[in-house]
Amino acid sequence: MIVRVPASSANLGPGFDSFGIAWQLYDEIGFQIAEETVISGCEERFCNEQNLAFAAYRRVLERCGVRDASGVAIRFGRTGIPVSRGLGSSAALIVAGVMAANEHYELGLSREELFLLATEVEGHPDNVAAALYGGLTVSAMDGGRALTRRFPVSDKLIFTALVPPFELSTALARSVLPSAVTREDAIFNVSRGALLLRALGDGDGELLAFAMDDRIHQPFRSRLIDGFRTARIEAQECGVRGMCISGAGSTLLCVSDRQDFADRMETSLEMALPGWELHVLTPDLSGAMIAAM
Ligand code: HSE
């Protein structure tokens, strides 16, 4: 069986640990019941039982009380999602793992149940919601429960990922965050988060420029991304409306309403930040799926 899962960007500025959006950029991962567990087709460092696709697969079997499960052969085919760059590569593996276990053992888990299990493995719901359901999602946790809803995204907006040539671990990017925020900063983020949903839905560039700002995580994380300031200056010159760190980074996500933004930005990036890659991103509205049995 092949599971196809989209890339995703979490946070989108003010929506820390709750907003996510899926992209038409995919990983395809094959799962086959086998005598022994074998993980192949990915970088050597991930070909072991710590691989998140396998960890998620096993978690579902444990949770559903499946005893005497066979091994599983997991083979990475097309891997379009850059690894450890803030584009949801971990969430994609987790979502693939929970979906494959559900199919292999005919567990009949609903998408909502798969979402809860995937969130448990990932630790927060933002990327897994987008990867599983597709589209722009807002998720919330309440103890052991997690819920998510989808919101519209205007096709007037141009989304561009600026991907640096270095990884940034989510653990490191979370470790630099303060554990408490002031009331002022909480109000700053809540108000912008709500307005951002409206800006994305309406394709309102002016509102977006205001609403994509954040005080909870980006001020602390931007210094971990070498080139952040340069990228922001270049993006502003090319007509960006909003720019944020994609997930925990290192990728930067630009949103513009200028049709020529990506072309202009590509030229600027080549000059100012050699080694960085630009991907034009289109929202994925389908979410993860079993692409072949
Ligand atoms: N919301 C998460 C973070 C996404 O920003 O740390 C990364 O997994």
Short mmCIF file of C-alpha atoms and ligand atoms in Angstrom, two decimals:
data_model
loop_
_atom_site.label_atom_id
_atom_site.label_comp_id
_atom_site.label_asym_id
_atom_site.label_seq_id
_atom_site.Cartn_x
_atom_site.Cartn_y
_atom_site.Cartn_z
CA MET A 1 0.00 0.00 0.00
CA ILE A 2 1.22 3.52 -0.74
CA VAL A 3 0.19 6.43 1.48
CA ARG A 4 0.55 9.92 0.04
CA VAL A 5 0.77 12.78 2.56
CA PRO A 6 1.11 16.52 1.89
CA ALA A 7 3.68 18.90 3.34
CA SER A 8 2.37 21.51 5.75
CA SER A 9 3.27 24.79 7.41
CA ALA A 10 2.27 25.23 11.04
CA ASN A 11 1.73 28.44 13.04
CA LEU A 12 1.44 30.90 10.10
CA GLY A 13 2.72 33.61 12.43
CA PRO A 14 0.28 34.19 15.31
CA GLY A 15 -1.35 30.71 15.35
CA PHE A 16 1.38 28.99 17.36
CA ASP A 17 0.69 25.26 17.81
CA SER A 18 -2.80 25.63 16.34
CA PHE A 19 -2.85 26.88 12.71
CA GLY A 20 -1.68 24.71 9.82
CA ILE A 21 -1.96 24.60 6.04
CA ALA A 22 -1.29 21.68 3.68
CA TRP A 23 0.65 22.03 0.44
CA GLN A 24 0.72 20.19 -2.88
CA LEU A 25 4.14 18.80 -2.13
CA TYR A 26 4.07 15.16 -1.13
CA ASP A 27 5.81 12.22 0.45
CA GLU A 28 4.77 8.77 -0.75
CA ILE A 29 5.50 5.93 1.61
CA GLY A 30 4.95 2.23 0.94
CA PHE A 31 3.84 -0.17 3.71
CA GLN A 32 3.70 -3.93 3.38
CA ILE A 33 3.10 -6.55 6.04
CA ALA A 34 6.31 -8.60 6.32
CA GLU A 35 7.93 -11.18 8.58
CA GLU A 36 10.44 -8.67 9.84
CA THR A 37 10.36 -4.92 10.10
CA VAL A 38 12.57 -3.25 7.50
CA ILE A 39 12.76 0.46 6.79
CA SER A 40 14.38 1.51 3.52
CA GLY A 41 14.63 4.19 0.88
CA CYS A 42 15.33 7.05 3.30
CA GLU A 43 18.55 8.52 4.65
CA GLU A 44 20.57 6.01 6.68
CA ARG A 45 19.97 7.94 9.92
CA PHE A 46 16.20 7.30 9.61
CA CYS A 47 16.35 3.62 8.60
CA ASN A 48 15.68 2.26 12.09
CA GLU A 49 12.79 1.63 14.46
CA GLN A 50 12.87 5.24 15.71
CA ASN A 51 11.53 6.23 12.30
CA LEU A 52 8.34 8.17 12.99
CA ALA A 53 6.30 6.31 10.37
CA PHE A 54 7.08 3.06 12.20
CA ALA A 55 6.61 4.59 15.68
CA ALA A 56 3.16 5.87 14.68
CA TYR A 57 2.24 2.54 13.05
CA ARG A 58 3.23 0.66 16.20
CA ARG A 59 1.42 3.15 18.46
CA VAL A 60 -1.87 2.47 16.66
CA LEU A 61 -1.45 -1.29 17.04
CA GLU A 62 -0.65 -0.94 20.74
CA ARG A 63 -3.57 1.41 21.33
CA CYS A 64 -5.97 -0.90 19.52
CA GLY A 65 -4.71 -3.96 21.38
CA VAL A 66 -3.44 -5.77 18.28
CA ARG A 67 -1.30 -8.61 19.58
CA ASP A 68 1.07 -10.76 17.57
CA ALA A 69 1.29 -8.16 14.81
CA SER A 70 3.65 -9.07 11.97
CA GLY A 71 6.56 -6.90 10.97
CA VAL A 72 6.15 -4.20 8.38
CA ALA A 73 8.30 -3.24 5.42
CA ILE A 74 8.28 0.53 5.08
CA ARG A 75 9.73 1.89 1.88
CA PHE A 76 10.17 5.58 1.16
CA GLY A 77 9.38 6.31 -2.46
CA ARG A 78 8.90 9.88 -3.59
CA THR A 79 9.98 12.20 -0.77
CA GLY A 80 9.12 15.71 -1.87
CA ILE A 81 9.03 17.24 1.61
CA PRO A 82 12.37 18.73 2.71
CA VAL A 83 13.48 17.11 6.00
CA SER A 84 13.66 19.16 9.25
CA ARG A 85 12.91 22.43 7.48
CA GLY A 86 9.55 23.27 9.08
CA LEU A 87 7.44 21.82 6.25
CA GLY A 88 5.83 19.03 8.21
CA SER A 89 8.09 16.13 7.24
CA SER A 90 7.67 14.52 10.70
CA ALA A 91 3.90 14.96 10.68
CA ALA A 92 3.74 13.40 7.21
CA LEU A 93 5.50 10.26 8.46
CA ILE A 94 3.25 10.03 11.51
CA VAL A 95 0.07 10.47 9.47
CA ALA A 96 1.27 7.85 6.97
CA GLY A 97 2.03 5.42 9.82
CA VAL A 98 -1.37 5.73 11.52
CA MET A 99 -3.24 5.41 8.22
CA ALA A 100 -1.26 2.34 7.16
CA ALA A 101 -1.80 0.51 10.47
CA ASN A 102 -5.53 1.28 10.30
CA GLU A 103 -5.73 -0.23 6.80
CA HIS A 104 -3.45 -3.23 7.36
CA TYR A 105 -5.32 -4.45 10.42
CA GLU A 106 -8.78 -3.25 9.30
CA LEU A 107 -9.22 -1.32 12.52
CA GLY A 108 -11.97 0.95 11.17
CA LEU A 109 -10.61 4.05 12.93
CA SER A 110 -12.24 7.29 11.79
CA ARG A 111 -10.20 10.22 10.50
CA GLU A 112 -10.85 11.95 13.83
CA GLU A 113 -9.46 8.99 15.77
CA LEU A 114 -6.44 8.90 13.48
CA PHE A 115 -5.98 12.62 14.09
CA LEU A 116 -5.95 12.07 17.88
CA LEU A 117 -3.43 9.25 17.64
CA ALA A 118 -1.20 11.22 15.29
CA THR A 119 -1.37 14.24 17.60
CA GLU A 120 -0.34 12.06 20.53
CA VAL A 121 2.79 10.96 18.67
CA GLU A 122 3.64 14.45 17.35
CA GLY A 123 2.86 16.28 20.62
CA HIS A 124 0.87 19.11 19.01
CA PRO A 125 -1.96 19.03 16.47
CA ASP A 126 -1.16 21.77 13.94
CA ASN A 127 0.84 19.92 11.25
CA VAL A 128 -0.93 16.59 11.59
CA ALA A 129 -4.35 18.25 11.19
CA ALA A 130 -3.33 19.95 7.94
CA ALA A 131 -1.56 16.83 6.65
CA LEU A 132 -4.52 14.56 7.41
CA TYR A 133 -7.45 16.80 6.42
CA GLY A 134 -5.80 19.12 3.88
CA GLY A 135 -6.50 22.85 3.57
CA LEU A 136 -6.11 25.52 6.23
CA THR A 137 -6.85 24.07 9.66
CA VAL A 138 -7.12 25.45 13.16
CA SER A 139 -6.81 22.91 15.95
CA ALA A 140 -7.19 23.00 19.70
CA MET A 141 -6.23 20.61 22.49
CA ASP A 142 -8.28 20.01 25.61
CA GLY A 143 -6.58 17.48 27.84
CA GLY A 144 -6.53 14.28 25.81
CA ARG A 145 -8.96 15.63 23.23
CA ALA A 146 -8.05 17.47 20.07
CA LEU A 147 -10.38 19.07 17.59
CA THR A 148 -9.84 20.76 14.27
CA ARG A 149 -11.82 22.79 11.73
CA ARG A 150 -11.01 23.88 8.17
CA PHE A 151 -11.09 27.46 6.88
CA PRO A 152 -11.12 28.79 3.30
CA VAL A 153 -8.04 30.13 1.51
CA SER A 154 -8.39 32.62 -1.34
CA ASP A 155 -6.81 31.67 -4.66
CA LYS A 156 -5.71 35.31 -5.05
CA LEU A 157 -2.77 34.62 -2.75
CA ILE A 158 0.66 33.43 -3.86
CA PHE A 159 2.51 31.27 -1.31
CA THR A 160 6.25 30.81 -1.57
CA ALA A 161 8.61 28.81 0.66
CA LEU A 162 12.18 30.02 1.07
CA VAL A 163 14.07 26.91 2.14
CA PRO A 164 17.55 27.42 3.64
CA PRO A 165 20.32 24.89 3.12
CA PHE A 166 20.31 23.93 6.83
CA GLU A 167 18.02 21.99 9.14
CA LEU A 168 16.57 23.31 12.36
CA SER A 169 15.43 20.83 14.97
CA THR A 170 11.99 21.43 16.43
CA ALA A 171 13.34 20.53 19.88
CA LEU A 172 15.93 23.29 19.66
CA ALA A 173 13.41 25.77 18.24
CA ARG A 174 11.04 25.01 21.13
CA SER A 175 13.77 25.17 23.76
CA VAL A 176 14.42 28.88 23.10
CA LEU A 177 10.81 29.88 23.82
CA PRO A 178 9.87 31.45 27.14
CA SER A 179 7.44 29.35 29.17
CA ALA A 180 5.11 32.29 29.92
CA VAL A 181 3.76 35.17 27.84
CA THR A 182 2.47 38.53 29.01
CA ARG A 183 -1.20 39.42 28.76
CA GLU A 184 -0.29 42.09 26.22
CA ASP A 185 1.45 39.58 23.97
CA ALA A 186 -1.40 37.08 24.32
CA ILE A 187 -3.87 39.76 23.18
CA PHE A 188 -1.50 40.70 20.34
CA ASN A 189 -1.51 37.12 19.03
CA VAL A 190 -5.18 36.29 19.59
CA SER A 191 -6.36 39.40 17.73
CA ARG A 192 -4.01 38.85 14.80
CA GLY A 193 -4.79 35.13 14.61
CA ALA A 194 -8.50 35.81 14.18
CA LEU A 195 -7.86 38.53 11.59
CA LEU A 196 -5.40 36.29 9.74
CA LEU A 197 -8.14 33.74 9.05
CA ARG A 198 -10.23 36.49 7.48
CA ALA A 199 -7.26 37.82 5.49
CA LEU A 200 -6.41 34.37 4.11
CA GLY A 201 -10.04 33.65 3.25
CA ASP A 202 -10.59 36.97 1.50
CA GLY A 203 -7.12 37.22 -0.08
CA ASP A 204 -6.82 40.60 1.64
CA GLY A 205 -3.14 41.49 1.33
CA GLU A 206 -3.37 44.65 3.38
CA LEU A 207 -4.97 42.88 6.32
CA LEU A 208 -2.53 39.99 5.95
CA ALA A 209 0.45 42.33 6.28
CA PHE A 210 -0.89 43.32 9.69
CA ALA A 211 -2.28 39.97 10.82
CA MET A 212 0.71 37.69 10.18
CA ASP A 213 2.71 39.21 12.99
CA ASP A 214 3.53 37.29 16.15
CA ARG A 215 5.12 37.82 19.54
CA ILE A 216 5.02 34.33 21.01
CA HIS A 217 7.64 32.40 19.07
CA GLN A 218 9.17 34.15 16.05
CA PRO A 219 11.09 36.87 17.92
CA PHE A 220 13.00 34.08 19.71
CA ARG A 221 13.39 31.74 16.76
CA SER A 222 14.38 34.18 14.03
CA ARG A 223 17.88 34.44 15.45
CA LEU A 224 18.34 30.67 14.92
CA ILE A 225 17.85 31.19 11.19
CA ASP A 226 20.96 32.58 9.59
CA GLY A 227 19.77 34.88 6.79
CA PHE A 228 16.36 35.67 8.29
CA ARG A 229 16.81 39.45 8.16
CA THR A 230 18.24 39.41 4.65
CA ALA A 231 15.35 37.23 3.45
CA ARG A 232 12.84 39.61 5.00
CA ILE A 233 14.37 42.68 3.39
CA GLU A 234 14.52 40.99 -0.03
CA ALA A 235 10.95 39.71 0.31
CA GLN A 236 9.70 43.19 1.20
CA GLU A 237 11.39 44.60 -1.90
CA CYS A 238 9.72 41.93 -4.03
CA GLY A 239 6.24 42.77 -2.73
CA VAL A 240 5.60 40.29 0.08
CA ARG A 241 2.51 40.97 2.18
CA GLY A 242 3.19 38.61 5.08
CA MET A 243 6.22 36.54 5.98
CA CYS A 244 6.48 34.02 8.80
CA ILE A 245 8.59 31.10 9.92
CA SER A 246 7.06 27.91 8.53
CA GLY A 247 6.43 25.74 11.61
CA ALA A 248 9.53 25.72 13.77
CA GLY A 249 11.75 26.68 10.79
CA SER A 250 14.13 26.81 9.11
CA THR A 251 11.89 27.57 6.09
CA LEU A 252 10.33 31.02 5.73
CA LEU A 253 6.86 31.27 4.23
CA CYS A 254 6.01 34.33 2.11
CA VAL A 255 2.48 35.34 1.16
CA SER A 256 1.89 37.88 -1.57
CA ASP A 257 -0.91 39.03 -3.85
CA ARG A 258 1.48 39.96 -6.67
CA GLN A 259 1.54 37.44 -9.49
CA ASP A 260 5.22 38.19 -10.21
CA PHE A 261 6.34 37.76 -6.58
CA ALA A 262 7.90 34.30 -6.96
CA ASP A 263 9.91 35.24 -10.08
CA ARG A 264 11.24 38.40 -8.48
CA MET A 265 12.00 36.61 -5.23
CA GLU A 266 13.83 33.79 -6.98
CA THR A 267 16.20 36.28 -8.61
CA SER A 268 16.76 38.12 -5.32
CA LEU A 269 17.33 34.90 -3.41
CA GLU A 270 19.99 33.70 -5.87
CA MET A 271 21.90 36.94 -5.37
CA ALA A 272 21.40 37.51 -1.65
CA LEU A 273 21.19 34.01 -0.17
CA PRO A 274 22.89 31.45 -2.43
CA GLY A 275 22.04 27.88 -1.47
CA TRP A 276 18.49 28.73 -0.46
CA GLU A 277 15.72 27.17 -2.57
CA LEU A 278 12.39 28.63 -3.52
CA HIS A 279 9.22 26.54 -3.85
CA VAL A 280 5.95 27.98 -5.07
CA LEU A 281 3.30 26.31 -2.91
CA THR A 282 -0.33 25.61 -3.72
CA PRO A 283 -2.69 24.59 -0.92
CA ASP A 284 -3.64 20.89 -0.92
CA LEU A 285 -7.33 20.45 -0.19
CA SER A 286 -7.54 16.64 -0.05
CA GLY A 287 -5.22 15.69 2.78
CA ALA A 288 -3.50 12.35 3.17
CA MET A 289 -4.76 9.43 1.11
CA ILE A 290 -4.09 5.81 0.28
CA ALA A 291 -2.69 6.29 -3.22
CA ALA A 292 -2.43 2.59 -4.10
CA MET A 293 -3.25 -0.69 -2.37
N1 HSE B 1 3.90 24.33 16.23
C1 HSE B 1 5.14 23.64 16.21
C2 HSE B 1 6.25 24.57 16.62
C3 HSE B 1 5.38 23.14 14.81
O1 HSE B 1 6.25 25.70 16.15
O2 HSE B 1 7.11 24.20 17.42
C4 HSE B 1 6.63 22.34 14.68
O3 HSE B 1 6.41 21.00 14.85
#
